[in-house]
Coordinates of N, CA and C in Angstrom, one line a residue:
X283 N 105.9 120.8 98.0 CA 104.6 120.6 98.7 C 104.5 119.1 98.9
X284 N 104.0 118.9 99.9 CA 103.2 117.6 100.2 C 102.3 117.3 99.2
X285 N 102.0 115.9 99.2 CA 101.1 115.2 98.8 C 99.7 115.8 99.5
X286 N 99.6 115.3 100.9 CA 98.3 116.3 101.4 C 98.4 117.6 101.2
X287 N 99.2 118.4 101.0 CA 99.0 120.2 100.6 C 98.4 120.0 98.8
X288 N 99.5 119.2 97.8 CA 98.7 119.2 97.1 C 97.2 118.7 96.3
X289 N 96.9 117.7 97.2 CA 95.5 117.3 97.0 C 94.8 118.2 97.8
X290 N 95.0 118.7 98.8 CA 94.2 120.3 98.9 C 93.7 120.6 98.4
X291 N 94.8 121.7 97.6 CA 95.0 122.5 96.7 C 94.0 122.2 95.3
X292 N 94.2 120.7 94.8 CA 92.8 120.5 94.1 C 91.9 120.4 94.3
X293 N 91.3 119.8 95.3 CA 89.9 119.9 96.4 C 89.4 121.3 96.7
X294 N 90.4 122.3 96.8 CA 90.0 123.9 97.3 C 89.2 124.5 95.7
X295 N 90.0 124.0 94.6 CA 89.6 124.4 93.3 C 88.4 123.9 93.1
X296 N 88.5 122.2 93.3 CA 87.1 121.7 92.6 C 86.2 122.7 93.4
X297 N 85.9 122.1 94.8 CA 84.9 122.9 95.7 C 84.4 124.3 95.3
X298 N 85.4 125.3 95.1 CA 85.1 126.3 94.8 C 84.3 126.6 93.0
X299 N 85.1 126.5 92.2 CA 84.8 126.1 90.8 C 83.7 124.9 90.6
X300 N 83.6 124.0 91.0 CA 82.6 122.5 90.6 C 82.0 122.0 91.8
X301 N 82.0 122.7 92.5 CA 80.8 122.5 94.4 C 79.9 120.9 94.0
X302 N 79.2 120.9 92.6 CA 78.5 120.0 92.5 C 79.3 118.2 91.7
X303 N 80.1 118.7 91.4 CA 81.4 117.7 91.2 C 81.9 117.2 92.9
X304 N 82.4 118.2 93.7 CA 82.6 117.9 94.8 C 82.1 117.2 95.8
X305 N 80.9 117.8 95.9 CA 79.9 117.2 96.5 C 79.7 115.6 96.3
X306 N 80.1 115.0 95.3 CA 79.7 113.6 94.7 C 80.4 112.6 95.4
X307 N 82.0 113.3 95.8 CA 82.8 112.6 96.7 C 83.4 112.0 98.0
X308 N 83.2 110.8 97.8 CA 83.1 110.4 98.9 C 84.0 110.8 100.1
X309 N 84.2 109.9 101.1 CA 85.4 110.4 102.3 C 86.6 109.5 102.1
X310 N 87.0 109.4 103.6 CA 88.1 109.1 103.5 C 88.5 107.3 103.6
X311 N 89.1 106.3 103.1 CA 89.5 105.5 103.7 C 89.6 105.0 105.0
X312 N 89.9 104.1 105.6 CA 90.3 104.1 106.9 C 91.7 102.9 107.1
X313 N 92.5 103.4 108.3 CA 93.5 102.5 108.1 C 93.3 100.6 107.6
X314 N 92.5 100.8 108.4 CA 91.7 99.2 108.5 C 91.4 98.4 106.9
X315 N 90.9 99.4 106.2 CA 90.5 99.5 104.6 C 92.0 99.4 103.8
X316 N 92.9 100.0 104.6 CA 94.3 99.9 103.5 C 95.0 98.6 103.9
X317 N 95.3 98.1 105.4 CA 95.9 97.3 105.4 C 95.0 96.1 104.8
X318 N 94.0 95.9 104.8 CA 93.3 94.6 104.4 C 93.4 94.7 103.1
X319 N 93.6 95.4 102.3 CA 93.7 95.9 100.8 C 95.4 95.3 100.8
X320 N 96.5 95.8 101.3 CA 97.9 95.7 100.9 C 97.5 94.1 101.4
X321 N 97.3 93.2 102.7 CA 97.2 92.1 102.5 C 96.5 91.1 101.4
X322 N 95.0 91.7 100.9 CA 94.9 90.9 99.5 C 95.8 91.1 98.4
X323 N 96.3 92.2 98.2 CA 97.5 92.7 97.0 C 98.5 92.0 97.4
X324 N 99.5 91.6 98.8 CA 100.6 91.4 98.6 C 101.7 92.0 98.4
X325 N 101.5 93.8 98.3 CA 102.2 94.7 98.7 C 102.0 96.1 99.3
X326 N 102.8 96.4 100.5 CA 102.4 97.5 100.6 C 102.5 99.1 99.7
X327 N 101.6 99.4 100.0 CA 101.4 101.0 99.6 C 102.2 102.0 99.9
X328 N 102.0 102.7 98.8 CA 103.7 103.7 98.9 C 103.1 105.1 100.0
X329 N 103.9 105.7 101.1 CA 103.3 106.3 101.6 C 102.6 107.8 101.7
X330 N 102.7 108.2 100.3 CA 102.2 109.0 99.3 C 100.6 108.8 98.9
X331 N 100.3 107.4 98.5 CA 99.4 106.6 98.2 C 98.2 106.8 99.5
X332 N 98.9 106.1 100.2 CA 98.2 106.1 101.7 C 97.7 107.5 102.0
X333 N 98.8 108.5 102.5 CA 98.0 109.9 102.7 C 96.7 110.3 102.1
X334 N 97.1 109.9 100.4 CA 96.2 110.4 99.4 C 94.6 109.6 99.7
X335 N 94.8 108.5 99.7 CA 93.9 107.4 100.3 C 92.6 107.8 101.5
X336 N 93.3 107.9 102.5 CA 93.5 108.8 103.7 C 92.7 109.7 103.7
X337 N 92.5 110.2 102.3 CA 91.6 112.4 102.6 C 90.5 111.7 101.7
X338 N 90.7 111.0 100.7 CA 89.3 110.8 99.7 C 89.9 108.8 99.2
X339 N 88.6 108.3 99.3 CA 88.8 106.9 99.0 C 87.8 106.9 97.9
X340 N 88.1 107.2 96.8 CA 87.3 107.5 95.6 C 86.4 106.4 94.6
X341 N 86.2 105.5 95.8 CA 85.3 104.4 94.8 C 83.9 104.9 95.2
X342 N 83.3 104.4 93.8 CA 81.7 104.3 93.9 C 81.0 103.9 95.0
X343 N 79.9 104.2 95.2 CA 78.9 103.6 96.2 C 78.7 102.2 96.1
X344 N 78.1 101.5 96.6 CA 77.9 99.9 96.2 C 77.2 100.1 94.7
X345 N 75.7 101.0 94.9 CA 75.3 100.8 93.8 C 75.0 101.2 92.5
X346 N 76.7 101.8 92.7 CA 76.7 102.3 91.0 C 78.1 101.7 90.7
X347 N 78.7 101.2 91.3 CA 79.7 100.3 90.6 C 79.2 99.0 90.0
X348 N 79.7 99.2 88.6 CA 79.4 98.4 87.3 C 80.8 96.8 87.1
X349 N 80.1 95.9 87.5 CA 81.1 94.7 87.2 C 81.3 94.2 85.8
X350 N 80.5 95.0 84.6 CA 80.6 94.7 83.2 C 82.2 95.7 83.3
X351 N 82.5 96.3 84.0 CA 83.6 97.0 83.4 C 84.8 96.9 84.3
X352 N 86.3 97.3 83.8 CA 87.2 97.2 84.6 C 87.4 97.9 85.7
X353 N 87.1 99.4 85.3 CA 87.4 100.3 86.5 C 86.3 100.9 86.7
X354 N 85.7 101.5 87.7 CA 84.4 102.7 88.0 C 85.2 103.6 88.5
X355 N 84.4 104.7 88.5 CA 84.7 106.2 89.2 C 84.0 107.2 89.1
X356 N 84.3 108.0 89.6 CA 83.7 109.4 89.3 C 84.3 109.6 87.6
X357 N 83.2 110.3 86.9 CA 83.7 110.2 85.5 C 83.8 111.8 85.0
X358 N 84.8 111.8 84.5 CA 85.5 113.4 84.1 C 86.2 114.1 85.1
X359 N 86.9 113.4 85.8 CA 87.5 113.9 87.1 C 88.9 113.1 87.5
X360 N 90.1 113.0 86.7 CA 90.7 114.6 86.7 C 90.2 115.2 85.0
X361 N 90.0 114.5 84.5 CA 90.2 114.7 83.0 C 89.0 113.7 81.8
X362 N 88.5 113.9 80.9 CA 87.9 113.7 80.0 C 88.6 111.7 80.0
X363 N 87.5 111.2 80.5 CA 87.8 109.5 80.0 C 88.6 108.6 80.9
X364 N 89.0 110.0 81.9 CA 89.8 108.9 82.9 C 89.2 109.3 84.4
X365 N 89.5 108.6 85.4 CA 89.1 108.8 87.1 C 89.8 108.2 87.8
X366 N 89.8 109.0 88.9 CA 91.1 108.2 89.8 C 90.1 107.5 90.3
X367 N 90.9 106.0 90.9 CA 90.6 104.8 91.5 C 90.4 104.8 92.9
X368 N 89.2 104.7 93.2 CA 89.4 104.5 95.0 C 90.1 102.4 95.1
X369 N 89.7 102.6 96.1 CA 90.8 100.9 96.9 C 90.2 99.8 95.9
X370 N 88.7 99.7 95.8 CA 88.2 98.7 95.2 C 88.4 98.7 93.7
X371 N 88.5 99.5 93.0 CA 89.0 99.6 91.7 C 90.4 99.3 91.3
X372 N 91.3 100.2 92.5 CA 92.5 100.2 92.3 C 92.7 98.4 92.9
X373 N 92.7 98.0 93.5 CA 93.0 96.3 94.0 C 92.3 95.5 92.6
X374 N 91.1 95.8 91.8 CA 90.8 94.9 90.6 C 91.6 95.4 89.9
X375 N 91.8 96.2 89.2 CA 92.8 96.5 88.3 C 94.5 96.0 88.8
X376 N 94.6 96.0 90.0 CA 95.8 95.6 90.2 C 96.2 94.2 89.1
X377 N 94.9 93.2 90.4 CA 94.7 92.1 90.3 C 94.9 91.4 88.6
X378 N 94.4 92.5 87.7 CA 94.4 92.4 86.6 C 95.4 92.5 85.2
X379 N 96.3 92.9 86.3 CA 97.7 93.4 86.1 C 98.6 93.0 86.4
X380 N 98.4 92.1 87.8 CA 100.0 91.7 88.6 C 100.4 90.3 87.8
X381 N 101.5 89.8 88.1 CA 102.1 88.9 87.1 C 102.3 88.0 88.7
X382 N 102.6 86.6 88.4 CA 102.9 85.6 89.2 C 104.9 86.0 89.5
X383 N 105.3 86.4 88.3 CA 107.4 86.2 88.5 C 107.4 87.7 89.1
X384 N 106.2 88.6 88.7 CA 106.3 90.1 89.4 C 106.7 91.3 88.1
X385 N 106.5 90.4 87.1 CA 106.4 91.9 85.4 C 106.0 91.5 85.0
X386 N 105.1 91.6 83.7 CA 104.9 91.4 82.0 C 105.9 92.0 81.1
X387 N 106.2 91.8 80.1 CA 106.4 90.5 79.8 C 107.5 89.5 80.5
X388 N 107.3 88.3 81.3 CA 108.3 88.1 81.4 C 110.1 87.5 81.6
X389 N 109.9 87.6 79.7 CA 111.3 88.0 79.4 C 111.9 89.1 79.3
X390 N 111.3 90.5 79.8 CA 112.1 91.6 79.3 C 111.9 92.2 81.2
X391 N 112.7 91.7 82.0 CA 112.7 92.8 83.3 C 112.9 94.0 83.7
X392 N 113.7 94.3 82.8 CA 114.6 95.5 82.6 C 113.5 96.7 81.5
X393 N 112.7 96.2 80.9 CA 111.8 97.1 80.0 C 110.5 96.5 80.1
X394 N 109.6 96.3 81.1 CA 108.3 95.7 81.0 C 107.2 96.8 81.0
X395 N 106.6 96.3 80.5 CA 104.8 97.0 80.3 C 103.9 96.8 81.7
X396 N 104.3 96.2 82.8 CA 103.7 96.4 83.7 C 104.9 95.3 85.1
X397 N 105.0 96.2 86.1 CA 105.8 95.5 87.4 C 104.8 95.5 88.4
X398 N 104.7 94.2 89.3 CA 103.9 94.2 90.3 C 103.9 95.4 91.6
X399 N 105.0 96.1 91.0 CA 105.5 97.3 92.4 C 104.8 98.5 92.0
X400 N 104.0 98.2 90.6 CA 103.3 99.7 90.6 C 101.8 99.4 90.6
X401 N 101.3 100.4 91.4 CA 99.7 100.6 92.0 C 98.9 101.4 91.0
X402 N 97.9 101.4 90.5 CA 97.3 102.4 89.3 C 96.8 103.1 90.3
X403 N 96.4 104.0 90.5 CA 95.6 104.9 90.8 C 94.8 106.1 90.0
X404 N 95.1 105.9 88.6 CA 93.7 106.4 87.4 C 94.0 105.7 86.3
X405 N 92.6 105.9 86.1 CA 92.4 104.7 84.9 C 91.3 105.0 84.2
X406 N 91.3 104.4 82.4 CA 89.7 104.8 81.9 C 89.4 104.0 82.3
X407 N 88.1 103.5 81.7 CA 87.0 102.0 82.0 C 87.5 100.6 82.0
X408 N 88.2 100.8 80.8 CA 88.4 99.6 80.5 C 90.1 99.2 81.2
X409 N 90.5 100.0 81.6 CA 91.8 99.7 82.4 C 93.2 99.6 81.2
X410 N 93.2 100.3 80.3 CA 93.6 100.2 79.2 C 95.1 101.1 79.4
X411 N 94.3 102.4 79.9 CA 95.5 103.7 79.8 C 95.5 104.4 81.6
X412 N 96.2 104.4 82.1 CA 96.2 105.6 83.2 C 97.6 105.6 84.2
X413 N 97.5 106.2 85.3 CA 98.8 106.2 86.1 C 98.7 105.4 87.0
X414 N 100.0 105.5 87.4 CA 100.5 104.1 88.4 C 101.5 105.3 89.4
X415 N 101.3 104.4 90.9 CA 102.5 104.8 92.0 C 103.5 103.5 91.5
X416 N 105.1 104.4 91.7 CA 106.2 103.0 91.9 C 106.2 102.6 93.6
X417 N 105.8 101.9 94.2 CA 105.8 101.8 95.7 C 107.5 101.6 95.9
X418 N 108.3 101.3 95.0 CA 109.8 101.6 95.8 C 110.2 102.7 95.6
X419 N 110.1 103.7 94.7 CA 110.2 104.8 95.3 C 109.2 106.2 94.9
X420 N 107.7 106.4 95.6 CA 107.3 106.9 94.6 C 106.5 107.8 93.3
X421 N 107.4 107.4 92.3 CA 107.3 108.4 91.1 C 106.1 107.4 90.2
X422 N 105.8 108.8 89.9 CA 104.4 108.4 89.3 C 104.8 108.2 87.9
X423 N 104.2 106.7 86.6 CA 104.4 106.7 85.3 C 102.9 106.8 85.1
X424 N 103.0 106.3 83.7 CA 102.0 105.9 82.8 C 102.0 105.1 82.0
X425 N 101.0 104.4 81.9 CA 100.4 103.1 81.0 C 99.8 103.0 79.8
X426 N 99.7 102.4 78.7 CA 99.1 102.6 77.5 C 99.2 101.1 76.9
X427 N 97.9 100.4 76.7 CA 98.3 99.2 76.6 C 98.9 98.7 75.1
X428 N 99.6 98.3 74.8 CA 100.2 98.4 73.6 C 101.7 99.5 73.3
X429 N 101.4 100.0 74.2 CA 102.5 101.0 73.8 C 103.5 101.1 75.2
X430 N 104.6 101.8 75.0 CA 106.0 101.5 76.3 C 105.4 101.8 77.4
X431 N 105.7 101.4 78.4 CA 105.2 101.8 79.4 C 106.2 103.2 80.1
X432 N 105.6 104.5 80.4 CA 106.1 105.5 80.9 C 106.4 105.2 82.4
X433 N 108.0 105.3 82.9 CA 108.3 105.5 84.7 C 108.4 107.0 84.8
X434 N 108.6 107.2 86.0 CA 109.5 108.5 86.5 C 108.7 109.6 85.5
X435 N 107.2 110.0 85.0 CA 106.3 110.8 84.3 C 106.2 112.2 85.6
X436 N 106.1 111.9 86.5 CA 106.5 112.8 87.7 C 106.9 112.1 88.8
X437 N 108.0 113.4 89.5 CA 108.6 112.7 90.5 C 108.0 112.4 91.6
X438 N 106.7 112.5 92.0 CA 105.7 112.2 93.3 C 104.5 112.1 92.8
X439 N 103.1 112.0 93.7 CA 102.3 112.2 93.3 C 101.9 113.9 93.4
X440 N 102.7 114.2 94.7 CA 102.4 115.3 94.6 C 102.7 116.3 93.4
X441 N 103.7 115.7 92.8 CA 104.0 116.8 91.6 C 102.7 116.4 90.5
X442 N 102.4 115.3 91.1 CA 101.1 115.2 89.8 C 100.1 116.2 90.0
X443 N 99.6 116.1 91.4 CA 98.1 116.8 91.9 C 98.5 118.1 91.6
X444 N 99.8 118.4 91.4 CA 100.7 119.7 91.1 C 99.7 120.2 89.8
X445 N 99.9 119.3 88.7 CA 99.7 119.3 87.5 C 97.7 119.7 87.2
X446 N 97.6 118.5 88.2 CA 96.0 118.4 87.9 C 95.5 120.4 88.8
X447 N 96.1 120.9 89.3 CA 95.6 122.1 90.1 C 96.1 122.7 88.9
X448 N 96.7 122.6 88.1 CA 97.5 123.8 87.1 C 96.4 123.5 86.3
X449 N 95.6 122.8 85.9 CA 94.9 122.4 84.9 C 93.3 123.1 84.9
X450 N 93.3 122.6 86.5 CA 91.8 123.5 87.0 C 91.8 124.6 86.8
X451 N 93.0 125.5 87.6 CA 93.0 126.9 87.6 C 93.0 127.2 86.0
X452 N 94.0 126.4 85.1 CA 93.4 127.0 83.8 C 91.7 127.1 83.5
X453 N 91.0 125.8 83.7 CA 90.1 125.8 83.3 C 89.0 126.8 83.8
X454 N 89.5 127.4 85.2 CA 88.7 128.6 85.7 C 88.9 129.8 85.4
X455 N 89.9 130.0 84.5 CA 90.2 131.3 83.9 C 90.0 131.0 82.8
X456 N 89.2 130.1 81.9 CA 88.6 130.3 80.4 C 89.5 129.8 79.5
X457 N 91.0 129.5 79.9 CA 92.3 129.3 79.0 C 92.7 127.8 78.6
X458 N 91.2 127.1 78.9 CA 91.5 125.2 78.6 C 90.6 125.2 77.8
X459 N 90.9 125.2 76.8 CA 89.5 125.2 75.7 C 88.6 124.3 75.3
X460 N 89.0 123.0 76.2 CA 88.3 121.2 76.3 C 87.6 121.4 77.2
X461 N 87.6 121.8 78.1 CA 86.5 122.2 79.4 C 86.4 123.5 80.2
X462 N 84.9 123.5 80.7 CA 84.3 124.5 81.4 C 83.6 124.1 82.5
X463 N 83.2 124.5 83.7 CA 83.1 124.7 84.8 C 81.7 125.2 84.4
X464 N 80.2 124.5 84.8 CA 79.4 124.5 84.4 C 78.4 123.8 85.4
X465 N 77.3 125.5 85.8 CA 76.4 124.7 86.9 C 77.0 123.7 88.0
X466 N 78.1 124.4 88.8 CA 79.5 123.3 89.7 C 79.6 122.0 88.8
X467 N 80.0 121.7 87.9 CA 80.5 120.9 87.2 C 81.2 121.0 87.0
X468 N 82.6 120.1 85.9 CA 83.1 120.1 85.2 C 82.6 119.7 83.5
X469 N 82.6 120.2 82.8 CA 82.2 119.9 81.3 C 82.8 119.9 80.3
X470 N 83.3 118.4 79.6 CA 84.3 118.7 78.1 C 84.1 118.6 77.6
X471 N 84.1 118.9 76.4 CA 83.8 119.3 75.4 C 84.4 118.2 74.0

């Protein structure tokens, strides 16, 4: 599956399951919004990224994005503590992250805790733990500050959105026992 088939595929769930979750999200990006984004970043966007970008640009409204914190979002969406990043979250957090030689630490290139070639695209608040695109080729890892950095966690994003639809449909059949689908919500517990 595509990347657009499988963010569908989540969006058909939320919608149907969490209508009032859904409802909350915004539209789409526009080209104009990505390229002026890869020009303040300094690199382009993986074309996976873009598509995804493209159907939902998932930052906050002006005024509920909070500057006491690293990242905003929609909160509980995909999962308890973390949200995916629309452009303006995802570019501060970059920003927050990119190194001047292009890794942290570094002395270690070959094993670093963060490369300028990867894009977050979810994150908690504080920008601590979440996933990243590799724009050379890409596969989605994960982050944990303090701890190794995960590559190659799935091989697209689509195999991710893969993941997060396996998760829903659990949760709509009663068999995720951390959350429930409540008054179109999402609720964990």
């Amino acid at each position: 599956m595509s990347v657009a088939e499988s963010w569908s595929c989540v969006m058909s769930l939320l919608r149907e399951h969490a209508p009032a979750d859904h409802a909350d999200l915004p539209g789409p990006a526009t080209e104009q919004m990505l390229t002026a984004v890869e020009e303040r970043m300094g690199v382009s966007l993986h074309g996976d990224l873009r598509t995804w970008l493209l159907r939902n640009n998932l930052d906050l409204p002006e005024e509920d994005f909070d500057d006491d914190v690293m990242c905003c979002g929609f909160d509980g969406f995909p999962d308890e503590g973390s949200f995916f990043l629309g452009i303006r979250a995802m570019e501060r957090l970059y920003a927050n992250r990119s190194t001047s030689c292009g890794f942290n630490p570094p002395d270690q290139p070959d094993y670093p805790f963060w490369r300028n070639e990867w894009i977050p695209f979810l994150s908690d608040q504080d920008g601590w733990r979440g996933k990243f695109i590799d724009v050379r080729d890409g596969r989605v890892g994960s982050w944990f500050v303090g701890e190794i950095t995960v590559t190659g966690e799935y091989e697209s994003m689509a195999q991710y959105f893969d993941s997060v639809a396996e998760t829903l449909t659990k949760i709509a059949g009663g068999s995720f026992p951390v959350c429930r689908f409540t008054e179109g919500r999402l609720v964990w517990s």
